[in-house]
C-alpha positions as a LaTeX table, in Angstrom:
\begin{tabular}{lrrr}
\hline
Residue & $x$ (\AA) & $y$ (\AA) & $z$ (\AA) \\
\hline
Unk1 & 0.00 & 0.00 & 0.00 \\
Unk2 & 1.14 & 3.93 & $-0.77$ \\
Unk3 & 1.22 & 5.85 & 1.90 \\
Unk4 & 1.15 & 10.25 & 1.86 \\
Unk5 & 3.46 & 11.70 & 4.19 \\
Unk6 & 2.14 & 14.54 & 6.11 \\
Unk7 & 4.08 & 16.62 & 8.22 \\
Unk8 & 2.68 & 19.71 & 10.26 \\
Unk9 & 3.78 & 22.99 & 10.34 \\
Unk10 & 1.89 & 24.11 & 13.47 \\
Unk11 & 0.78 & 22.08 & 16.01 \\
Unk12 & $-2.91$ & 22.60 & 15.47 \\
Unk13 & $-2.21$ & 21.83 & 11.85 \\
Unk14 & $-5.25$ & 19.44 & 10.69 \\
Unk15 & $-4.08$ & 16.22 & 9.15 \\
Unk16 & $-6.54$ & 15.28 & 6.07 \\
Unk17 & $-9.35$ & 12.88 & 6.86 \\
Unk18 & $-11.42$ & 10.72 & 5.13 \\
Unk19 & $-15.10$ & 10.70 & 5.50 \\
Unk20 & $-15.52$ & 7.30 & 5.03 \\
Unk21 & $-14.15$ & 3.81 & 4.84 \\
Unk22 & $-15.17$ & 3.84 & 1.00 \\
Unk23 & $-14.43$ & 7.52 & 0.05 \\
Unk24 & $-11.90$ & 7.56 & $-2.61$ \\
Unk25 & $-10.67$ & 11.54 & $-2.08$ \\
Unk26 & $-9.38$ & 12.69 & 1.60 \\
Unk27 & $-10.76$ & 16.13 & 2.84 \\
Unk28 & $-7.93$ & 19.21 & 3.33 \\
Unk29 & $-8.80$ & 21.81 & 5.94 \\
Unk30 & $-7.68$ & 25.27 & 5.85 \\
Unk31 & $-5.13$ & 26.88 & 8.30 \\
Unk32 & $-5.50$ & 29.99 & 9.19 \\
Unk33 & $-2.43$ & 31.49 & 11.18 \\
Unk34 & $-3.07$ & 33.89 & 13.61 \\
Unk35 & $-1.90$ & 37.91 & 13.31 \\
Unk36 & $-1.31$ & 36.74 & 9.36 \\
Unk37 & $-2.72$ & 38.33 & 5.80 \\
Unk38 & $-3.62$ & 36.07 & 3.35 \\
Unk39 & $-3.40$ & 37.38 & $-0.43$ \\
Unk40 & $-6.39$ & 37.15 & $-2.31$ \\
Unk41 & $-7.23$ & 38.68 & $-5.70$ \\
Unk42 & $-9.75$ & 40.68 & $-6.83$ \\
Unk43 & $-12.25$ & 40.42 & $-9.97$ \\
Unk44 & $-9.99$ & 43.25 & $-11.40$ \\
Unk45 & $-6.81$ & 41.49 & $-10.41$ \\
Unk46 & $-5.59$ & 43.44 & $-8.04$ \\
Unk47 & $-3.74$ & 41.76 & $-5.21$ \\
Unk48 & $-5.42$ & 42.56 & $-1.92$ \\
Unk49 & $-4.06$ & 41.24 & 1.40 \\
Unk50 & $-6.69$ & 39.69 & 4.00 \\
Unk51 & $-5.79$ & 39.96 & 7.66 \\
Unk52 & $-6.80$ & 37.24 & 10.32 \\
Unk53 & $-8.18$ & 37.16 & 13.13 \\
Unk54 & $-5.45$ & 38.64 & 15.81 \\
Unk55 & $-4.10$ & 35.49 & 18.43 \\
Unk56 & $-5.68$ & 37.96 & 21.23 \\
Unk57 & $-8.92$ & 37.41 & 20.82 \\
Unk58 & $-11.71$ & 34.91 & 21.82 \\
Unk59 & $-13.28$ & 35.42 & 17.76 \\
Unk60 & $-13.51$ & 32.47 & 15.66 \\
Unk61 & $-10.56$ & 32.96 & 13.04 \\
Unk62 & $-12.14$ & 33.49 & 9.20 \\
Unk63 & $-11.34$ & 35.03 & 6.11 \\
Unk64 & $-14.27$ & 36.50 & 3.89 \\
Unk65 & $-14.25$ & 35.96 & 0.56 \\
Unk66 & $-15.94$ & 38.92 & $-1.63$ \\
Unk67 & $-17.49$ & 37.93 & $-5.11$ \\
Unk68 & $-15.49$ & 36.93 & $-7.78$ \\
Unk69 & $-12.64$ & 36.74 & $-5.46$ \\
Unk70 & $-9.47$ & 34.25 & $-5.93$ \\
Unk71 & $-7.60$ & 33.51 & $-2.72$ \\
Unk72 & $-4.43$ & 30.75 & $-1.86$ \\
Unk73 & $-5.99$ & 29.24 & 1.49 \\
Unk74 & $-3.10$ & 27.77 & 3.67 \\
Unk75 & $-3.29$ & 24.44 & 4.99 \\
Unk76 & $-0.52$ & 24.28 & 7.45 \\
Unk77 & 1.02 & 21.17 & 5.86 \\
Unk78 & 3.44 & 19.85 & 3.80 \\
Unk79 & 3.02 & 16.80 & 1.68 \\
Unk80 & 5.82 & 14.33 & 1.44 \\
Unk81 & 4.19 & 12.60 & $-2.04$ \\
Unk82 & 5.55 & 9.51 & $-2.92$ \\
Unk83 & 7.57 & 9.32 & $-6.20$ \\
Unk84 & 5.57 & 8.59 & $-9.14$ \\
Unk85 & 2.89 & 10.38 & $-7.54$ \\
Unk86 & 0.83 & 13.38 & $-7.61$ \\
Unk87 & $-2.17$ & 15.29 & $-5.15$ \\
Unk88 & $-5.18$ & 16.40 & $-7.54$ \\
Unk89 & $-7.14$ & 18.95 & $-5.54$ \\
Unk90 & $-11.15$ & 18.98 & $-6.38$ \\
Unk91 & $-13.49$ & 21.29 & $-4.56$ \\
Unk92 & $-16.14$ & 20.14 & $-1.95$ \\
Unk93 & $-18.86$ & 19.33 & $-3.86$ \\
Unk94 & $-21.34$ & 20.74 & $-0.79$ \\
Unk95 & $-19.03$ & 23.91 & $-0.62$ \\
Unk96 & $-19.69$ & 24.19 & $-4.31$ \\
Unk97 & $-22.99$ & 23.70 & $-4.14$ \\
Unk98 & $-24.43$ & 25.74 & $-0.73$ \\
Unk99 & $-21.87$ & 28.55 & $-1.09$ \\
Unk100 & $-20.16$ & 28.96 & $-5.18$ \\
Unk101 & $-16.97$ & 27.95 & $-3.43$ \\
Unk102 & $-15.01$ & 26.24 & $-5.86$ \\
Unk103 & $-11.07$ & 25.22 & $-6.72$ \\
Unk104 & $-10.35$ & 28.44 & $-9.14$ \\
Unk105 & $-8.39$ & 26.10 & $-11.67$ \\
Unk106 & $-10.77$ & 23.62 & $-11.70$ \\
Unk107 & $-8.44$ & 20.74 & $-10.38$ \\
Unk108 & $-5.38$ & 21.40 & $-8.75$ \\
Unk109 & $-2.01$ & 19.30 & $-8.48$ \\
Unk110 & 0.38 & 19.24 & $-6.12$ \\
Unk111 & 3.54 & 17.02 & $-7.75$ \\
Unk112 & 5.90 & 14.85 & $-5.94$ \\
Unk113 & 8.52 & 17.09 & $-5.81$ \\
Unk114 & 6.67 & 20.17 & $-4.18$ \\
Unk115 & 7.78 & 20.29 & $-0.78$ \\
Unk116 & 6.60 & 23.57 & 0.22 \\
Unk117 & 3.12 & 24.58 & 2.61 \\
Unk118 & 0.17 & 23.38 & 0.36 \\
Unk119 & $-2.45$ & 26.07 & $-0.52$ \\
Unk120 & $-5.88$ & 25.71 & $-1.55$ \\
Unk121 & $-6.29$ & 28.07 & $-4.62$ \\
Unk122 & $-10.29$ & 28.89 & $-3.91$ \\
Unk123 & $-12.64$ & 31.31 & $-5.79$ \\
Unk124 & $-16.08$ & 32.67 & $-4.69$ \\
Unk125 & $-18.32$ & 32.30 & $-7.62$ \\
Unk126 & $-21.41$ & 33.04 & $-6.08$ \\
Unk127 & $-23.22$ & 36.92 & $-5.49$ \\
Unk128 & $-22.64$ & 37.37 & $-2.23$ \\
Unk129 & $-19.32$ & 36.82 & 0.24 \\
Unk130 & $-18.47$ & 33.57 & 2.05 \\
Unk131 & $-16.56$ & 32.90 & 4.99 \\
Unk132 & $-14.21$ & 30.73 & 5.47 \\
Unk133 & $-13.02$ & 29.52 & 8.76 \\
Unk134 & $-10.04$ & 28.30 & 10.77 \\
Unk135 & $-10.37$ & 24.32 & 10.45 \\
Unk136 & $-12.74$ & 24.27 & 7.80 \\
Unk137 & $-13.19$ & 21.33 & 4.86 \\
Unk138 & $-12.43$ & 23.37 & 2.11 \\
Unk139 & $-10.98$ & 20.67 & $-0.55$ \\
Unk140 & $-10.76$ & 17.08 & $-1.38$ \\
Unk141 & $-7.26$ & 15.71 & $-2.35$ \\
Unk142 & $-6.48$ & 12.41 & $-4.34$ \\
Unk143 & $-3.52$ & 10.68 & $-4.54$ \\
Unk144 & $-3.21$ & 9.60 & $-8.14$ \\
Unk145 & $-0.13$ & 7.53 & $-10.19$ \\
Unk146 & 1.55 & 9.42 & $-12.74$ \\
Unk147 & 2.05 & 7.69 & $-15.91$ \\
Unk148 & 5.89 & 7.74 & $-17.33$ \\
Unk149 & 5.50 & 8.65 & $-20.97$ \\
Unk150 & 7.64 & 11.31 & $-23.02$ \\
Unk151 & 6.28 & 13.87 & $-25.74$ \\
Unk152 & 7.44 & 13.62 & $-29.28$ \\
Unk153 & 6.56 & 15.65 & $-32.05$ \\
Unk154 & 4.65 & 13.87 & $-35.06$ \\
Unk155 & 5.54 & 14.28 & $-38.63$ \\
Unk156 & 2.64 & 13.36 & $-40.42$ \\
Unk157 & $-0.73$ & 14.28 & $-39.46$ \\
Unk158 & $-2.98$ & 11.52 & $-37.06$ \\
Unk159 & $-4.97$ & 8.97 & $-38.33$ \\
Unk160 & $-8.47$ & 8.83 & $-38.02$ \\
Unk161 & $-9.11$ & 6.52 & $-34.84$ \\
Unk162 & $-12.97$ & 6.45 & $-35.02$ \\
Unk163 & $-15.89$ & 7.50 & $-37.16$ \\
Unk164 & $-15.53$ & 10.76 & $-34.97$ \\
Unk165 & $-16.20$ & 13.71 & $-37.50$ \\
Unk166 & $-15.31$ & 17.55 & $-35.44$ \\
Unk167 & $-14.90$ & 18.53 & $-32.52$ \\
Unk168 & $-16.42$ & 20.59 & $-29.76$ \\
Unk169 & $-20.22$ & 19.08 & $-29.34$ \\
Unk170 & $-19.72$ & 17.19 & $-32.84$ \\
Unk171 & $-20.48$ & 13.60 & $-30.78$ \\
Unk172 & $-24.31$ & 14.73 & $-29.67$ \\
Unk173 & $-26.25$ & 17.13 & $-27.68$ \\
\hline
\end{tabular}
């Protein structure tokens, strides 16, 4: 069996869980440190920092996330992924859903040889702002075998492989 090295960068870093026995992606929660901006970007690009919660206070620790919005959420961990390997990020599906949260490049990957604080790239989609708190769900990770294969350039042009004729929407409705 593979196993994913975690190590923690704080000691209330949240190790990824899975929410079942049979659940084939592991859930990532965010880390918000304390006395800490966050960049985000806006809908105009523009890079705007987003302070935390200060460590003095009693206050649930949150960032909110305006509309349109593009922010790197920490999550306090580094990934030691095996080699051969790769982490494919995918949003929460009930995140998605309830709130427009979603993963703003649609899926992303984390390769073996990253060994840096993982961040959650997240973007509000939604009309109105979203919180996101200290310890929340806010992605699903996969672990997923990389193929070994090389790129070479072809000198004549493909054959046909099917009775495929175009392209975008050319197989139906």
């Amino acid at each position: 069996m593979c196993k994913l090295g975690c190590y923690k960068l704080y000691e209330d870093s949240i190790l990824p869980t899975f929410g079942t026995k049979q659940s084939a992606c592991f859930d990532i929660y965010s880390y918000l440190p304390f006395n800490d901006t966050i960049d985000c970007y806006s809908i105009q690009n523009v890079k705007l920092p987003i302070y935390c919660c200060p460590q003095d206070t009693d206050a649930p620790r949150y960032i909110e996330i305006i509309e349109g919005m593009r922010v790197l959420i920490p999550t306090g961990l580094i990934f030691d992924i095996p080699t051969g390997y790769s982490v494919r990020i995918h949003a929460r599906s009930g995140l998605s859903l309830k709130s427009g949260i979603i993963v703003a490049n649609g899926e992303g990957i984390i390769d073996c040889d990253y060994v840096d604080q993982a961040y959650i790239m997240l973007t509000n989609r939604s009309m109105e702002k979203h919180k996101i708190y200290h310890g929340e769900r806010i992605a699903q990770g996969e672990l997923v075998k990389s193929l070994d294969y090389s790129i070479e350039q072809c000198y004549t042009t493909p054959s046909k492989k099917s009775n495929r004729t175009g392209g975008f929407g050319s197989t139906g409705s």
